[in-house]
Amino acid sequence: MKIGIIGCGNMGMAFANSFIQYNLVKKEDLLLVEKSAERGAVLQEQKAGVVVDTISEKLGEVDLIILSVKPQDFPSAAQEIKKYIKPNQLVLSIMAGIPINTIQKSIVHPLIIRAMPNTPALLGMGMTAFAAASEVGLSDIRKVENLINSTGRAVFLDQEDLLDAVTGLSGSGPAYFFYIIKQMIDAGVAMGFDPAMSSLLVKQTMLGSYHLMQTSDKTLDELIQAVASKGGTTEAALKTFMELAVGEGLQKGIFAAQKRAKELAG
Ligand SMILES: NC(=O)c1ccc[n+]([C@@H]2O[C@H](COP(=O)([O-])OP(=O)(O)OC[C@H]3O[C@@H](n4cnc5c(N)ncnc54)[C@H](OP(=O)(O)O)[C@@H]3O)[C@@H](O)[C@H]2O)c1
């Protein structure tokens, strides 16, 4: 399979590197289109693939085109893509917020799959949900699913509009996780630990708790109860979270991200 990546930033290269790692594509079959001269030079240096700086007729030679420019750069990239795209080529967009039918109209092409990944894809531990235009056949959906699985987990959605909820939940999710960890580390520092010690206490707690959650047959409420004995310290923290509506605030934040994704979709 030959793959072309348009926009080789963090996300585009997270995908490209995973495909290479799992031998799903050979470097000589990976066309990397990168506008930034500086970034292009780094990719050349790394011998990451066939690096070019503009969209040209070479794009017509690949089986799959991955769109990973920032959403605001898409309209100008689309003007070039539509000149060179061939009817049988499959397009996978990982751009936030741009609906399948907008992409179809902009590049005058029906075969579009739209995915929403997240940054742990950089480590092959991403969570990506994707939806496909009705014109895309099952075997093409399977092909793309196999590719995405090399970056972490893939789930197929029948309803494209759920991708806005995915954006709010797993797309932006890593930032919520880091935000919570930061609050905990800052609290540790306020109680007298130096930042490195507070960071160790918090990060190891989160790592251990994640694995406990994944291996335990208890529900999340039961796991919370197992830490929070009656009249104890955890109960005091949970009571304060409740009084300050921390849980509700987190959920409202997630809904705000979903709303913003819908607004970006226009
Ligand atoms: N980061 C996330 O957590 C995340 C999660 C889900 C989805 N996404 C989506 O992934 C996409 C890429 O995000 P990113 O964080 O990887 O962005 P990024 O690091 O800025 O990468 C985009 C790259 O594309 C280049 N570019 C722009 N126009 C181009 C063109 N016409 N031809 C070739 N290259 C072009 C940019 O160059 P210049 O810098 O010179 O403009 C930049 O190097 C976005 O659409 C975003 O919505 C990101």
mmCIF file of C-alpha atoms and ligand atoms in Angstrom:
data_model
loop_
_atom_site.group_PDB
_atom_site.id
_atom_site.type_symbol
_atom_site.label_atom_id
_atom_site.label_comp_id
_atom_site.label_asym_id
_atom_site.label_seq_id
_atom_site.Cartn_x
_atom_site.Cartn_y
_atom_site.Cartn_z
ATOM 1 C CA MET A 1 0.000 0.000 0.000
ATOM 2 C CA LYS A 2 1.193 3.540 -0.835
ATOM 3 C CA ILE A 3 0.230 6.331 1.551
ATOM 4 C CA GLY A 4 0.471 10.109 1.190
ATOM 5 C CA ILE A 5 0.360 12.320 4.273
ATOM 6 C CA ILE A 6 -0.546 15.981 3.788
ATOM 7 C CA GLY A 7 0.639 17.949 6.844
ATOM 8 C CA CYS A 8 3.362 16.046 8.689
ATOM 9 C CA GLY A 9 3.077 17.617 12.151
ATOM 10 C CA ASN A 10 2.583 15.775 15.434
ATOM 11 C CA MET A 11 -0.504 13.839 14.442
ATOM 12 C CA GLY A 12 0.397 13.109 10.814
ATOM 13 C CA MET A 13 3.777 11.714 11.874
ATOM 14 C CA ALA A 14 2.300 9.785 14.831
ATOM 15 C CA PHE A 15 0.234 7.939 12.231
ATOM 16 C CA ALA A 16 3.131 7.585 9.754
ATOM 17 C CA ASN A 17 5.523 6.253 12.409
ATOM 18 C CA SER A 18 3.014 3.648 13.615
ATOM 19 C CA PHE A 19 2.438 2.384 10.061
ATOM 20 C CA ILE A 20 6.201 2.034 9.594
ATOM 21 C CA GLN A 21 6.662 0.353 12.974
ATOM 22 C CA TYR A 22 4.095 -2.330 12.115
ATOM 23 C CA ASN A 23 5.363 -2.759 8.513
ATOM 24 C CA LEU A 24 2.030 -1.598 7.094
ATOM 25 C CA VAL A 25 3.876 0.621 4.629
ATOM 26 C CA LYS A 26 7.471 0.859 3.409
ATOM 27 C CA LYS A 27 9.301 4.193 3.784
ATOM 28 C CA GLU A 28 9.747 4.412 0.012
ATOM 29 C CA ASP A 29 5.948 4.112 -0.340
ATOM 30 C CA LEU A 30 5.270 6.885 2.151
ATOM 31 C CA LEU A 31 4.866 10.313 0.555
ATOM 32 C CA LEU A 32 5.273 13.079 3.150
ATOM 33 C CA VAL A 33 3.929 16.445 2.001
ATOM 34 C CA GLU A 34 5.087 19.107 4.451
ATOM 35 C CA LYS A 35 4.838 22.852 3.848
ATOM 36 C CA SER A 36 7.147 23.969 6.671
ATOM 37 C CA ALA A 37 10.752 24.021 5.358
ATOM 38 C CA GLU A 38 12.125 23.517 8.871
ATOM 39 C CA ARG A 39 9.924 20.503 9.591
ATOM 40 C CA GLY A 40 10.581 19.108 6.091
ATOM 41 C CA ALA A 41 14.337 19.267 6.722
ATOM 42 C CA VAL A 42 13.931 17.297 9.966
ATOM 43 C CA LEU A 43 11.890 14.631 8.169
ATOM 44 C CA GLN A 44 14.547 14.443 5.394
ATOM 45 C CA GLU A 45 17.251 14.065 8.034
ATOM 46 C CA GLN A 46 15.289 11.248 9.721
ATOM 47 C CA LYS A 47 14.741 9.580 6.314
ATOM 48 C CA ALA A 48 11.098 9.259 7.410
ATOM 49 C CA GLY A 49 9.773 8.807 3.881
ATOM 50 C CA VAL A 50 9.722 10.580 0.502
ATOM 51 C CA VAL A 51 9.553 14.213 1.633
ATOM 52 C CA VAL A 52 8.143 16.941 -0.651
ATOM 53 C CA ASP A 53 7.040 20.490 0.102
ATOM 54 C CA THR A 54 4.049 20.862 -2.187
ATOM 55 C CA ILE A 55 1.045 18.882 -3.327
ATOM 56 C CA SER A 56 1.805 17.709 -6.876
ATOM 57 C CA GLU A 57 0.957 14.943 -9.367
ATOM 58 C CA LYS A 58 2.887 12.532 -7.083
ATOM 59 C CA LEU A 59 -0.258 12.540 -4.918
ATOM 60 C CA GLY A 60 -2.077 10.671 -7.681
ATOM 61 C CA GLU A 61 0.248 7.649 -7.147
ATOM 62 C CA VAL A 62 -0.825 6.742 -3.588
ATOM 63 C CA ASP A 63 -3.697 4.455 -2.495
ATOM 64 C CA LEU A 64 -4.576 6.424 0.629
ATOM 65 C CA ILE A 65 -4.289 10.164 1.293
ATOM 66 C CA ILE A 66 -4.208 11.261 4.938
ATOM 67 C CA LEU A 67 -5.298 14.841 5.609
ATOM 68 C CA SER A 68 -3.556 16.074 8.742
ATOM 69 C CA VAL A 69 -3.177 19.820 8.231
ATOM 70 C CA LYS A 70 -4.817 22.142 10.758
ATOM 71 C CA PRO A 71 -8.498 22.734 9.914
ATOM 72 C CA GLN A 72 -7.828 26.394 8.972
ATOM 73 C CA ASP A 73 -5.212 25.260 6.391
ATOM 74 C CA PHE A 74 -7.608 22.834 4.724
ATOM 75 C CA PRO A 75 -9.359 25.220 2.251
ATOM 76 C CA SER A 76 -6.073 26.178 0.566
ATOM 77 C CA ALA A 77 -4.741 22.569 0.611
ATOM 78 C CA ALA A 78 -8.055 21.407 -0.920
ATOM 79 C CA GLN A 79 -7.529 23.676 -3.948
ATOM 80 C CA GLU A 80 -4.334 21.745 -4.738
ATOM 81 C CA ILE A 81 -5.606 18.266 -3.787
ATOM 82 C CA LYS A 82 -8.570 18.473 -6.138
ATOM 83 C CA LYS A 83 -6.218 19.062 -9.095
ATOM 84 C CA TYR A 84 -4.369 15.759 -8.569
ATOM 85 C CA ILE A 85 -6.710 13.322 -6.795
ATOM 86 C CA LYS A 86 -7.727 10.172 -8.741
ATOM 87 C CA PRO A 87 -11.218 8.614 -8.565
ATOM 88 C CA ASN A 88 -10.164 5.366 -6.813
ATOM 89 C CA GLN A 89 -8.096 6.999 -4.058
ATOM 90 C CA LEU A 90 -9.251 6.762 -0.461
ATOM 91 C CA VAL A 91 -8.974 9.809 1.823
ATOM 92 C CA LEU A 92 -8.635 9.670 5.616
ATOM 93 C CA SER A 93 -9.077 12.999 7.398
ATOM 94 C CA ILE A 94 -7.928 13.426 10.996
ATOM 95 C CA MET A 95 -8.748 17.141 11.015
ATOM 96 C CA ALA A 96 -10.934 18.206 13.947
ATOM 97 C CA GLY A 97 -14.382 19.510 13.148
ATOM 98 C CA ILE A 98 -14.518 19.315 9.324
ATOM 99 C CA PRO A 99 -17.499 17.187 8.266
ATOM 100 C CA ILE A 100 -17.269 14.490 5.592
ATOM 101 C CA ASN A 101 -19.567 16.322 3.178
ATOM 102 C CA THR A 102 -17.505 19.537 3.414
ATOM 103 C CA ILE A 103 -14.376 17.551 2.534
ATOM 104 C CA GLN A 104 -16.233 15.804 -0.319
ATOM 105 C CA LYS A 105 -17.313 19.149 -1.789
ATOM 106 C CA SER A 106 -13.936 20.852 -1.284
ATOM 107 C CA ILE A 107 -11.866 18.196 -3.034
ATOM 108 C CA VAL A 108 -14.672 16.963 -5.321
ATOM 109 C CA HIS A 109 -14.234 13.355 -4.228
ATOM 110 C CA PRO A 110 -16.639 10.864 -2.588
ATOM 111 C CA LEU A 111 -14.362 8.365 -0.784
ATOM 112 C CA ILE A 112 -13.802 10.028 2.589
ATOM 113 C CA ILE A 113 -13.213 8.519 6.033
ATOM 114 C CA ARG A 114 -13.098 10.916 8.979
ATOM 115 C CA ALA A 115 -11.300 10.026 12.208
ATOM 116 C CA MET A 116 -10.706 11.691 15.570
ATOM 117 C CA PRO A 117 -7.489 10.482 17.234
ATOM 118 C CA ASN A 118 -5.759 11.707 20.394
ATOM 119 C CA THR A 119 -2.131 12.437 21.316
ATOM 120 C CA PRO A 120 -1.292 9.051 22.963
ATOM 121 C CA ALA A 121 -1.259 7.871 19.319
ATOM 122 C CA LEU A 122 2.338 9.161 19.474
ATOM 123 C CA LEU A 123 3.098 6.058 21.586
ATOM 124 C CA GLY A 124 0.805 3.611 19.795
ATOM 125 C CA MET A 125 -1.683 4.027 22.687
ATOM 126 C CA GLY A 126 -4.161 6.317 21.001
ATOM 127 C CA MET A 127 -7.947 6.126 20.989
ATOM 128 C CA THR A 128 -9.454 6.904 17.586
ATOM 129 C CA ALA A 129 -13.079 6.829 16.517
ATOM 130 C CA PHE A 130 -13.936 7.052 12.828
ATOM 131 C CA ALA A 131 -16.872 7.312 10.449
ATOM 132 C CA ALA A 132 -17.096 6.822 6.697
ATOM 133 C CA ALA A 133 -18.997 8.367 3.796
ATOM 134 C CA SER A 134 -21.749 6.063 2.498
ATOM 135 C CA GLU A 135 -19.783 5.685 -0.760
ATOM 136 C CA VAL A 136 -16.850 3.959 1.016
ATOM 137 C CA GLY A 137 -16.966 0.141 0.780
ATOM 138 C CA LEU A 138 -16.543 -2.278 3.667
ATOM 139 C CA SER A 139 -13.118 -3.489 2.504
ATOM 140 C CA ASP A 140 -11.785 0.096 2.490
ATOM 141 C CA ILE A 141 -13.243 0.670 5.978
ATOM 142 C CA ARG A 142 -11.438 -2.499 7.173
ATOM 143 C CA LYS A 143 -8.165 -1.367 5.563
ATOM 144 C CA VAL A 144 -8.289 1.981 7.373
ATOM 145 C CA GLU A 145 -9.327 0.290 10.637
ATOM 146 C CA ASN A 146 -6.221 -1.934 10.450
ATOM 147 C CA LEU A 147 -4.031 1.096 9.869
ATOM 148 C CA ILE A 148 -5.567 3.034 12.784
ATOM 149 C CA ASN A 149 -5.142 -0.009 15.039
ATOM 150 C CA SER A 150 -1.375 0.416 14.686
ATOM 151 C CA THR A 151 -1.750 3.789 16.491
ATOM 152 C CA GLY A 152 -3.796 2.334 19.356
ATOM 153 C CA ARG A 153 -7.475 1.348 19.433
ATOM 154 C CA ALA A 154 -9.996 2.076 16.686
ATOM 155 C CA VAL A 155 -13.788 2.189 16.901
ATOM 156 C CA PHE A 156 -16.121 2.592 13.941
ATOM 157 C CA LEU A 157 -19.127 4.910 14.333
ATOM 158 C CA ASP A 158 -22.248 4.612 12.167
ATOM 159 C CA GLN A 159 -23.209 8.190 13.011
ATOM 160 C CA GLU A 160 -20.701 10.824 11.972
ATOM 161 C CA ASP A 161 -22.178 13.460 14.318
ATOM 162 C CA LEU A 162 -20.984 11.414 17.329
ATOM 163 C CA LEU A 163 -17.450 12.457 16.340
ATOM 164 C CA ASP A 164 -18.134 15.791 18.081
ATOM 165 C CA ALA A 165 -18.759 13.900 21.321
ATOM 166 C CA VAL A 166 -15.602 11.857 20.674
ATOM 167 C CA THR A 167 -13.684 15.121 20.261
ATOM 168 C CA GLY A 168 -14.975 16.290 23.662
ATOM 169 C CA LEU A 169 -14.272 12.976 25.377
ATOM 170 C CA SER A 170 -11.200 11.186 24.025
ATOM 171 C CA GLY A 171 -9.810 13.782 21.553
ATOM 172 C CA SER A 172 -9.422 16.450 24.254
ATOM 173 C CA GLY A 173 -9.344 13.846 27.067
ATOM 174 C CA PRO A 174 -5.543 13.731 27.502
ATOM 175 C CA ALA A 175 -5.631 17.449 28.424
ATOM 176 C CA TYR A 176 -8.262 16.789 31.150
ATOM 177 C CA PHE A 177 -6.081 14.028 32.568
ATOM 178 C CA PHE A 178 -3.002 16.277 32.645
ATOM 179 C CA TYR A 179 -5.092 19.084 34.171
ATOM 180 C CA ILE A 180 -6.266 16.874 37.059
ATOM 181 C CA ILE A 181 -2.735 15.613 37.652
ATOM 182 C CA LYS A 182 -1.459 19.183 37.686
ATOM 183 C CA GLN A 183 -4.036 20.206 40.343
ATOM 184 C CA MET A 184 -2.936 17.270 42.494
ATOM 185 C CA ILE A 185 0.774 18.055 42.108
ATOM 186 C CA ASP A 186 0.137 21.734 42.914
ATOM 187 C CA ALA A 187 -1.802 20.691 46.047
ATOM 188 C CA GLY A 188 1.165 18.513 47.071
ATOM 189 C CA VAL A 189 3.522 21.471 46.663
ATOM 190 C CA ALA A 190 1.146 23.686 48.693
ATOM 191 C CA MET A 191 1.293 21.067 51.492
ATOM 192 C CA GLY A 192 5.099 21.271 51.581
ATOM 193 C CA PHE A 193 6.544 18.743 49.087
ATOM 194 C CA ASP A 194 9.061 19.824 46.514
ATOM 195 C CA PRO A 195 7.637 19.576 42.951
ATOM 196 C CA ALA A 196 9.606 16.422 42.038
ATOM 197 C CA MET A 197 8.415 14.520 45.111
ATOM 198 C CA SER A 198 4.816 15.683 44.641
ATOM 199 C CA SER A 199 4.975 14.681 40.983
ATOM 200 C CA LEU A 200 6.255 11.192 41.869
ATOM 201 C CA LEU A 201 3.529 10.680 44.489
ATOM 202 C CA VAL A 202 0.775 11.762 42.101
ATOM 203 C CA LYS A 203 1.953 10.086 38.876
ATOM 204 C CA GLN A 204 2.588 6.704 40.518
ATOM 205 C CA THR A 205 -0.822 6.959 42.215
ATOM 206 C CA MET A 206 -2.512 7.559 38.854
ATOM 207 C CA LEU A 207 -0.598 4.716 37.173
ATOM 208 C CA GLY A 208 -1.385 2.241 39.951
ATOM 209 C CA SER A 209 -5.018 3.330 40.137
ATOM 210 C CA TYR A 210 -5.439 2.907 36.368
ATOM 211 C CA HIS A 211 -4.203 -0.700 36.548
ATOM 212 C CA LEU A 212 -6.303 -1.417 39.647
ATOM 213 C CA MET A 213 -9.386 -0.151 37.809
ATOM 214 C CA GLN A 214 -8.593 -2.286 34.746
ATOM 215 C CA THR A 215 -7.955 -5.516 36.682
ATOM 216 C CA SER A 216 -10.581 -5.214 39.430
ATOM 217 C CA ASP A 217 -14.107 -6.568 39.062
ATOM 218 C CA LYS A 218 -15.411 -3.711 41.240
ATOM 219 C CA THR A 219 -17.379 -0.792 39.775
ATOM 220 C CA LEU A 220 -15.902 2.709 39.913
ATOM 221 C CA ASP A 221 -18.263 3.577 42.811
ATOM 222 C CA GLU A 222 -17.100 0.466 44.700
ATOM 223 C CA LEU A 223 -13.449 1.350 44.052
ATOM 224 C CA ILE A 224 -14.095 4.847 45.430
ATOM 225 C CA GLN A 225 -15.828 3.356 48.491
ATOM 226 C CA ALA A 226 -12.876 1.002 49.052
ATOM 227 C CA VAL A 227 -10.609 4.036 49.591
ATOM 228 C CA ALA A 228 -13.141 6.220 51.409
ATOM 229 C CA SER A 229 -13.763 4.773 54.871
ATOM 230 C CA LYS A 230 -16.523 6.352 56.897
ATOM 231 C CA GLY A 231 -15.516 9.563 58.648
ATOM 232 C CA GLY A 232 -12.048 9.345 57.094
ATOM 233 C CA THR A 233 -9.736 11.513 55.023
ATOM 234 C CA THR A 234 -10.916 10.515 51.535
ATOM 235 C CA GLU A 235 -14.502 11.122 52.577
ATOM 236 C CA ALA A 236 -13.532 14.666 53.599
ATOM 237 C CA ALA A 237 -12.025 15.248 50.135
ATOM 238 C CA LEU A 238 -15.025 13.756 48.309
ATOM 239 C CA LYS A 239 -17.447 15.868 50.408
ATOM 240 C CA THR A 240 -15.538 19.008 49.374
ATOM 241 C CA PHE A 241 -15.568 17.945 45.689
ATOM 242 C CA MET A 242 -19.333 17.494 46.000
ATOM 243 C CA GLU A 243 -19.868 20.884 47.675
ATOM 244 C CA LEU A 244 -17.813 22.592 44.970
ATOM 245 C CA ALA A 245 -19.564 20.581 42.212
ATOM 246 C CA VAL A 246 -16.189 19.434 40.824
ATOM 247 C CA GLY A 247 -17.711 16.418 39.044
ATOM 248 C CA GLU A 248 -20.443 18.540 37.473
ATOM 249 C CA GLY A 249 -17.816 21.115 36.435
ATOM 250 C CA LEU A 250 -15.774 18.424 34.670
ATOM 251 C CA GLN A 251 -18.827 17.183 32.801
ATOM 252 C CA LYS A 252 -19.790 20.730 31.806
ATOM 253 C CA GLY A 253 -16.259 21.208 30.446
ATOM 254 C CA ILE A 254 -16.629 18.082 28.302
ATOM 255 C CA PHE A 255 -20.002 19.311 26.968
ATOM 256 C CA ALA A 256 -18.367 22.673 26.155
ATOM 257 C CA ALA A 257 -15.696 20.874 24.096
ATOM 258 C CA GLN A 258 -18.407 18.959 22.226
ATOM 259 C CA LYS A 259 -20.297 22.224 21.567
ATOM 260 C CA ARG A 260 -17.104 23.879 20.256
ATOM 261 C CA ALA A 261 -16.503 20.911 17.928
ATOM 262 C CA LYS A 262 -20.029 21.372 16.532
ATOM 263 C CA GLU A 263 -19.416 25.120 16.042
ATOM 264 C CA LEU A 264 -16.164 24.422 14.177
ATOM 265 C CA ALA A 265 -18.073 22.055 11.897
ATOM 266 C CA GLY A 266 -20.211 25.076 10.906
HETATM 267 N N1 LIG B 1 -3.084 17.487 18.457
HETATM 268 C C1 LIG B 1 -4.171 16.805 18.837
HETATM 269 O O1 LIG B 1 -4.387 16.441 20.011
HETATM 270 C C2 LIG B 1 -5.166 16.380 17.786
HETATM 271 C C3 LIG B 1 -6.146 15.432 18.129
HETATM 272 C C4 LIG B 1 -7.058 15.059 17.135
HETATM 273 C C5 LIG B 1 -6.984 15.608 15.863
HETATM 274 N N2 LIG B 1 -6.020 16.530 15.583
HETATM 275 C C6 LIG B 1 -5.991 17.110 14.230
HETATM 276 O O2 LIG B 1 -4.790 16.737 13.588
HETATM 277 C C7 LIG B 1 -4.447 17.739 12.646
HETATM 278 C C8 LIG B 1 -2.977 18.056 12.773
HETATM 279 O O3 LIG B 1 -2.702 18.507 14.091
HETATM 280 P P1 LIG B 1 -1.205 18.665 14.593
HETATM 281 O O4 LIG B 1 -1.298 18.938 16.057
HETATM 282 O O5 LIG B 1 -0.400 17.527 14.081
HETATM 283 O O6 LIG B 1 -0.805 20.021 13.786
HETATM 284 P P2 LIG B 1 0.638 20.525 13.341
HETATM 285 O O7 LIG B 1 1.692 19.941 14.241
HETATM 286 O O8 LIG B 1 0.550 22.011 13.181
HETATM 287 O O9 LIG B 1 0.869 19.859 11.883
HETATM 288 C C9 LIG B 1 0.318 20.323 10.686
HETATM 289 C C10 LIG B 1 1.458 20.498 9.663
HETATM 290 O O10 LIG B 1 0.879 20.678 8.366
HETATM 291 C C11 LIG B 1 1.651 21.653 7.666
HETATM 292 N N3 LIG B 1 0.850 22.184 6.555
HETATM 293 C C12 LIG B 1 -0.066 23.181 6.546
HETATM 294 N N4 LIG B 1 -0.599 23.352 5.302
HETATM 295 C C13 LIG B 1 -0.018 22.423 4.510
HETATM 296 C C14 LIG B 1 -0.136 22.087 3.123
HETATM 297 N N5 LIG B 1 -0.969 22.749 2.311
HETATM 298 N N6 LIG B 1 0.619 21.076 2.648
HETATM 299 C C15 LIG B 1 1.478 20.410 3.456
HETATM 300 N N7 LIG B 1 1.659 20.698 4.761
HETATM 301 C C16 LIG B 1 0.908 21.682 5.280
HETATM 302 C C17 LIG B 1 1.979 22.669 8.743
HETATM 303 O O11 LIG B 1 3.031 23.512 8.351
HETATM 304 P P3 LIG B 1 3.044 25.040 8.940
HETATM 305 O O12 LIG B 1 3.356 24.903 10.406
HETATM 306 O O13 LIG B 1 4.146 25.706 8.160
HETATM 307 O O14 LIG B 1 1.696 25.629 8.709
HETATM 308 C C18 LIG B 1 2.337 21.739 9.924
HETATM 309 O O15 LIG B 1 3.691 21.357 9.905
HETATM 310 C C19 LIG B 1 -5.348 18.957 12.918
HETATM 311 O O16 LIG B 1 -6.316 19.074 11.896
HETATM 312 C C20 LIG B 1 -6.017 18.627 14.227
HETATM 313 O O17 LIG B 1 -7.354 19.099 14.261
HETATM 314 C C21 LIG B 1 -5.107 16.908 16.509
#
